[in-house]
Coordinates of C-alpha atoms in Angstrom, one line a residue:
X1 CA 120.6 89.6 111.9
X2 CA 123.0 91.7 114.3
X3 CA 125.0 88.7 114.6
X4 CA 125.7 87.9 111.0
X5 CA 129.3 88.2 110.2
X6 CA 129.6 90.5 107.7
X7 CA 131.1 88.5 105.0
X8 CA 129.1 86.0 104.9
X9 CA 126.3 88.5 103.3
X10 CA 126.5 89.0 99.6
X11 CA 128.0 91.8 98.3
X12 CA 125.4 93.7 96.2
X13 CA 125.9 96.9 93.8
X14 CA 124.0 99.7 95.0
X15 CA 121.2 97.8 96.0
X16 CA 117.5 99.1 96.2
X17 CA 115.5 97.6 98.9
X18 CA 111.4 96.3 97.4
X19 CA 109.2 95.2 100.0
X20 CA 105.4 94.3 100.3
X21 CA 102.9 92.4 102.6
X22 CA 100.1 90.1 102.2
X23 CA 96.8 91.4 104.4
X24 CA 95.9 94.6 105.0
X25 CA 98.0 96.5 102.6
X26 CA 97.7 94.2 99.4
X27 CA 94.3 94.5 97.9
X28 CA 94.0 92.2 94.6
X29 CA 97.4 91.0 95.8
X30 CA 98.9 93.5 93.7
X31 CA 102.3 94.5 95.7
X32 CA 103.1 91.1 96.3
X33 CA 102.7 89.6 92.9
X34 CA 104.7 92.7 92.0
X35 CA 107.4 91.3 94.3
X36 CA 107.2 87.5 93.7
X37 CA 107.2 89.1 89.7
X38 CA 110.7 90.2 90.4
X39 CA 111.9 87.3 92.1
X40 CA 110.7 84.6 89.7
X41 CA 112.3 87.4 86.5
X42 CA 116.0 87.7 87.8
X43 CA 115.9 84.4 89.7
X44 CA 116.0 85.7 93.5
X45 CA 118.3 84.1 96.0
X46 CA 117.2 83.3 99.7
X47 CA 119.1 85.7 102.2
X48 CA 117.3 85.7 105.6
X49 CA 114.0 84.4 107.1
X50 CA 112.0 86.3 109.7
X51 CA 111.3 83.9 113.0
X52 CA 107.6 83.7 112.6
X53 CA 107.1 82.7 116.4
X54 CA 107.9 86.1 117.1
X55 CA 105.8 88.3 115.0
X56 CA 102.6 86.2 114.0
X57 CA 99.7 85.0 116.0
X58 CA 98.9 81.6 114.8
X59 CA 95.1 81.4 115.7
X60 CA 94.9 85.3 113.1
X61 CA 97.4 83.8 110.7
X62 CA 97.1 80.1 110.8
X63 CA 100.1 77.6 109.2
X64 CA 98.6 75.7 106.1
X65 CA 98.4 72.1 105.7
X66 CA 99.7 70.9 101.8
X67 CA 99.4 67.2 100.8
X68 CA 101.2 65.3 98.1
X69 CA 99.8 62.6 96.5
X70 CA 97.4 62.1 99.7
X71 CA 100.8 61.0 101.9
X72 CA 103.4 63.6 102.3
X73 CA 102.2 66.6 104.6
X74 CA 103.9 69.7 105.0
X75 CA 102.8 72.7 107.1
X76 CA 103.9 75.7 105.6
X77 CA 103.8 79.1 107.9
X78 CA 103.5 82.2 107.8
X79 CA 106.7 84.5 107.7
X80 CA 108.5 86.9 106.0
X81 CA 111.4 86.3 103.8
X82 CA 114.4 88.3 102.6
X83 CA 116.0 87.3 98.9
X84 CA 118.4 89.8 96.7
X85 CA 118.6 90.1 93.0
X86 CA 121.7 90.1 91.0
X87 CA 121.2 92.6 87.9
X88 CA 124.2 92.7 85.8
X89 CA 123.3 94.8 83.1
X90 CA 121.9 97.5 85.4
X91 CA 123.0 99.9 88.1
X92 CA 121.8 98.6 91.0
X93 CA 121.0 95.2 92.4
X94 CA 117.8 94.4 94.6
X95 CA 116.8 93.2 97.7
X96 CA 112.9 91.9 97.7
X97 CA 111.0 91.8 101.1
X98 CA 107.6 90.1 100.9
X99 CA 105.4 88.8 103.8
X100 CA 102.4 88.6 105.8
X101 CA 101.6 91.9 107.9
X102 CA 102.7 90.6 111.0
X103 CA 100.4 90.6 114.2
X104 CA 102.6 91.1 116.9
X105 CA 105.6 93.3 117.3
X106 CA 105.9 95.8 114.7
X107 CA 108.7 97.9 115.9
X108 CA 111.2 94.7 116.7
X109 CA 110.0 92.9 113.3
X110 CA 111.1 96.3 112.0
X111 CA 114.0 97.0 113.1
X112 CA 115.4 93.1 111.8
X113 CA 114.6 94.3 108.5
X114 CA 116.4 97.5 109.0
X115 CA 119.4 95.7 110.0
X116 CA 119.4 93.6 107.0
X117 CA 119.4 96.8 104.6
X118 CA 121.7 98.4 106.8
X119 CA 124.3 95.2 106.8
X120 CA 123.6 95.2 102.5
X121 CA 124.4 99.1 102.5
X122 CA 120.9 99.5 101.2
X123 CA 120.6 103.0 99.6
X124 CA 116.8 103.3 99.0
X125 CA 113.9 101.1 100.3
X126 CA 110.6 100.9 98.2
X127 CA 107.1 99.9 100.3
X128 CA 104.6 98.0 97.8
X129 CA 101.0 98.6 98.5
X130 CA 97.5 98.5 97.3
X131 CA 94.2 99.9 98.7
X132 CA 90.7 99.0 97.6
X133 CA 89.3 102.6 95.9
X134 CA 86.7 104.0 94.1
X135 CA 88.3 103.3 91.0
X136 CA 86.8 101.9 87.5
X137 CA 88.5 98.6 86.5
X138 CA 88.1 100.0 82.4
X139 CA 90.6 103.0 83.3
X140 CA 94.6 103.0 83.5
X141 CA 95.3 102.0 87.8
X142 CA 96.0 105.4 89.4
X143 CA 99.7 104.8 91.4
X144 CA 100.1 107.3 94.7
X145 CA 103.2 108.0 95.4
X146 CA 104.8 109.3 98.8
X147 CA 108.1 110.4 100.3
X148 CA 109.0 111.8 103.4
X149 CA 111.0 114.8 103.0
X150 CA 111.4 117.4 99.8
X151 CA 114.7 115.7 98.6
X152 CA 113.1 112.6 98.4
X153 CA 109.8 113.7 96.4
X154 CA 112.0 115.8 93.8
X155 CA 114.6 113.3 93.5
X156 CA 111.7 110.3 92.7
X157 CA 108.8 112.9 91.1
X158 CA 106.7 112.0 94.2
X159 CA 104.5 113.8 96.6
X160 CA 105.8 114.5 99.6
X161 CA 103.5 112.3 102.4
X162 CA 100.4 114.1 103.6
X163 CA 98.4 111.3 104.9
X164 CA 97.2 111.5 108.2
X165 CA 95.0 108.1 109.8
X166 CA 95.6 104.5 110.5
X167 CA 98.3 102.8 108.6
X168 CA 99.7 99.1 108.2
X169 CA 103.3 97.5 108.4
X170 CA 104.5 99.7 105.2
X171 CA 104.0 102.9 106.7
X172 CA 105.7 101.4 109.9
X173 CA 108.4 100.1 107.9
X174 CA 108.9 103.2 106.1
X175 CA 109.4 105.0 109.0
X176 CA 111.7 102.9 110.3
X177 CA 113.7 103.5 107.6
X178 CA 113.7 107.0 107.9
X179 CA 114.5 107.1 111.3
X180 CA 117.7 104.9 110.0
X181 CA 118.4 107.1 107.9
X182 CA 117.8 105.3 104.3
X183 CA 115.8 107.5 101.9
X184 CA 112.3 105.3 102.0
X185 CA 109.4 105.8 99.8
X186 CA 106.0 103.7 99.4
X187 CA 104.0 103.6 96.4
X188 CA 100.2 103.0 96.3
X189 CA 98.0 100.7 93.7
X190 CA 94.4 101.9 93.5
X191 CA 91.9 98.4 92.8
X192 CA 88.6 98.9 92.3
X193 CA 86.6 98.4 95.6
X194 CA 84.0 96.2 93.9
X195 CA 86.4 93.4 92.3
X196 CA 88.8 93.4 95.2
X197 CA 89.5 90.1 95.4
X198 CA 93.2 88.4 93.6
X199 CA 94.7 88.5 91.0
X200 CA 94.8 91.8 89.8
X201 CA 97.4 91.9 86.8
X202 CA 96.2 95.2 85.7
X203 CA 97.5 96.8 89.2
X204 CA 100.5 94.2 89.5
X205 CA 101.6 95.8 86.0
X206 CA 101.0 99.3 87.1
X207 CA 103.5 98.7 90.1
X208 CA 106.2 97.5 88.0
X209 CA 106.2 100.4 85.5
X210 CA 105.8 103.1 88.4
X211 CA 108.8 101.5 89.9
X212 CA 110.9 101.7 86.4
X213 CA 110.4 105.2 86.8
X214 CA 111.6 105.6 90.7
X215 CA 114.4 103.0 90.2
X216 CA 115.5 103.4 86.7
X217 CA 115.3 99.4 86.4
X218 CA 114.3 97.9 83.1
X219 CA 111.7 95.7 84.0
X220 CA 110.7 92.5 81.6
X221 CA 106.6 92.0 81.8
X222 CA 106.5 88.6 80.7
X223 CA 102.6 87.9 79.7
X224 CA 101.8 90.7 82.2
X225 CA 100.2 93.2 79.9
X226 CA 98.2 90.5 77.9
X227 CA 97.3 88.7 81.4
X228 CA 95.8 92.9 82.3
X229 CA 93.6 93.3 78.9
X230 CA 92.2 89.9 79.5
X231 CA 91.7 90.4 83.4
X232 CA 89.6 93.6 82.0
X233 CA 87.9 92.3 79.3
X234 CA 86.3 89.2 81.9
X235 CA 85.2 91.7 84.5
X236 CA 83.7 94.0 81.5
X237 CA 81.9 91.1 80.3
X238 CA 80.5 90.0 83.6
X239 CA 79.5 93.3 84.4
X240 CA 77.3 93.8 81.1
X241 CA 75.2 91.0 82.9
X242 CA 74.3 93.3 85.4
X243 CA 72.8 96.6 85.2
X244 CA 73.5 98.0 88.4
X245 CA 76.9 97.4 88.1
X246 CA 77.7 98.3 85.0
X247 CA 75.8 101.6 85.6
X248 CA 77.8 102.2 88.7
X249 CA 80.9 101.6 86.7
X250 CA 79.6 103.9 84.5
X251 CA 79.5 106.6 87.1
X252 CA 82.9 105.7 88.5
X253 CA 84.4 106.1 84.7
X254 CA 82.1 109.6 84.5
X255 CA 83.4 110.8 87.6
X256 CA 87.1 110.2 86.8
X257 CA 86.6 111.6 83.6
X258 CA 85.0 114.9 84.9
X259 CA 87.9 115.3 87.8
X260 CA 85.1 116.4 90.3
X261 CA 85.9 117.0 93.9
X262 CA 87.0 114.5 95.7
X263 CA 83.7 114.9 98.3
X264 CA 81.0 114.7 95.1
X265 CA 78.3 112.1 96.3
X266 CA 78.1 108.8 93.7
X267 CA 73.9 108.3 93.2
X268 CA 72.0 106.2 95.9
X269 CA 74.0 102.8 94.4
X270 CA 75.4 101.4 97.5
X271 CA 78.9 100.8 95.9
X272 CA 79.9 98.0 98.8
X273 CA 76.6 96.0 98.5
X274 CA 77.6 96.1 94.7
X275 CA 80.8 94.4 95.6
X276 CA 79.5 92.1 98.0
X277 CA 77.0 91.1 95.2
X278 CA 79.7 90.7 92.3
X279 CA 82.2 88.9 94.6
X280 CA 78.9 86.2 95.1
X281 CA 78.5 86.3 91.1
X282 CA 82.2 85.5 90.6
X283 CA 82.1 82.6 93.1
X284 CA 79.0 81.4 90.9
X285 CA 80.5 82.0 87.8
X286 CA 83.4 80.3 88.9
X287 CA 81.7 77.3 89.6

């Protein structure tokens, strides 16, 4: 991107940088069905594709094979792409950033989208995520939010950043921005640990209205909220097939309910072996 000539990029009003990434950071696929959301709603132009050679190791992220009528092949793989909104009824325009985590390279695969903020005069940069949590699926999706410094947090009503321990591509990317000087924040979907697997409107939905609130965007929903009560309603009714799991939900509801410590035990139900089961149930239910 260094060597784009600068008028040939668009020029974009106050624009607000969204980014998420497929893998490790996107449980349910809540972040980037946030982002694709937002593309498919204000009709997102392509700006700049990410070289995949560079950042992607093809035997971790393989390139997929699509058909058409049993002829026509196309190999479609994996990479990173870079669109921009055009609002005109609001303050700012956006510019959407939605991937696969890349395997190789953080840092360079970084910095390119750095430059592309930096060439659109990018004045805030949103990172999408979603972890897998003890959370019940029957309660609203709790949204974490994090900023860097004190200006940041007040500015956006968001905790300044305590985590310490392993991160993915968004906190990489954050920081990156940060050390580029563009105010960067991330902002966290919880999804229940034990229906992990996508979609997961419920979250998706949750993202969208926390960001209203950080970017001051009104954002259409579309079938969104209706798609989120029937997403919960289907899992409720699959779990009242099983005891065990709907008494472990039932703990996970008591527990939020109560606000306990964050270190008080759940009962001998091995939460995981729970989801494990479930995700085999779905698959059979499915079929």
């Amino acid at each position: 991107m260094t060597g784009e000539p600068r008028d040939a990029l668009p020029t974009l009003r106050r624009p607000i940088l969204l980014a998420a990434f497929g893998g490790w950071n996107d449980a349910g696929d809540a972040a980037s069905a946030a982002i694709e959301h937002l593309s498919l709603t204000w009709d997102a132009a392509e700006l700049y594709e990410i070289d995949p050679d560079e950042y992607y190791d093809y035997q971790s992220s393989r390139p997929v094979v699509h058909q058409s009528d049993g002829v026509a092949r196309r190999l479609e793989w994996p990479s990173t792409g870079i669109s921009y909104c055009r609002i005109p009824s609001a303050p700012h325009d956006l510019v959407l950033v939605l991937g696969l985590e890349p395997n190789l390279r953080w840092r360079a695969f970084c910095r390119e989208i750095v430059d592309v903020a930096l060439a659109l005069d990018v004045e805030l940069s949103i990172v999408l995520g979603s972890l897998l949590a003890d959370t019940p699926h029957t309660r609203p999706v709790p949204i974490s939010g994090a900023a860097h410094d004190a200006d940041s947090a007040k500015r956006y009503g968001l905790s300044k950043a305590q985590y310490e321990g392993p991160t993915g591509i968004t906190g990489v990317l954050q920081d990156a921005f940060i050390q580029a000087g563009v105010p960067a924040v991330a902002l966290w979907a919880s999804v229940p640990h034990y229906i992990g697997h996508p979609p997961n409107p419920k979250a998706t939905l949750a993202l969208l209205r926390r960001l209203e609130d950080v970017t001051g965007l009104s954002i259409p929903v579309g079938v969104l909220p209706e798609q989120a009560v029937q997403w919960e309603e289907t899992i409720s009714e699959m779990m009242s097939e099983d005891e065990d799991m709907a008494g472990y939900v039932r703990e996970l509801e008591q527990r939020e309910d109560d606000d306990p410590p964050p270190h008080a035990p759940l009962t001998e139900v091995d939460g995981d072996t729970l989801a494990a089961e479930f995700e085999k149930y779905l698959r059979r239910r499915s079929e």
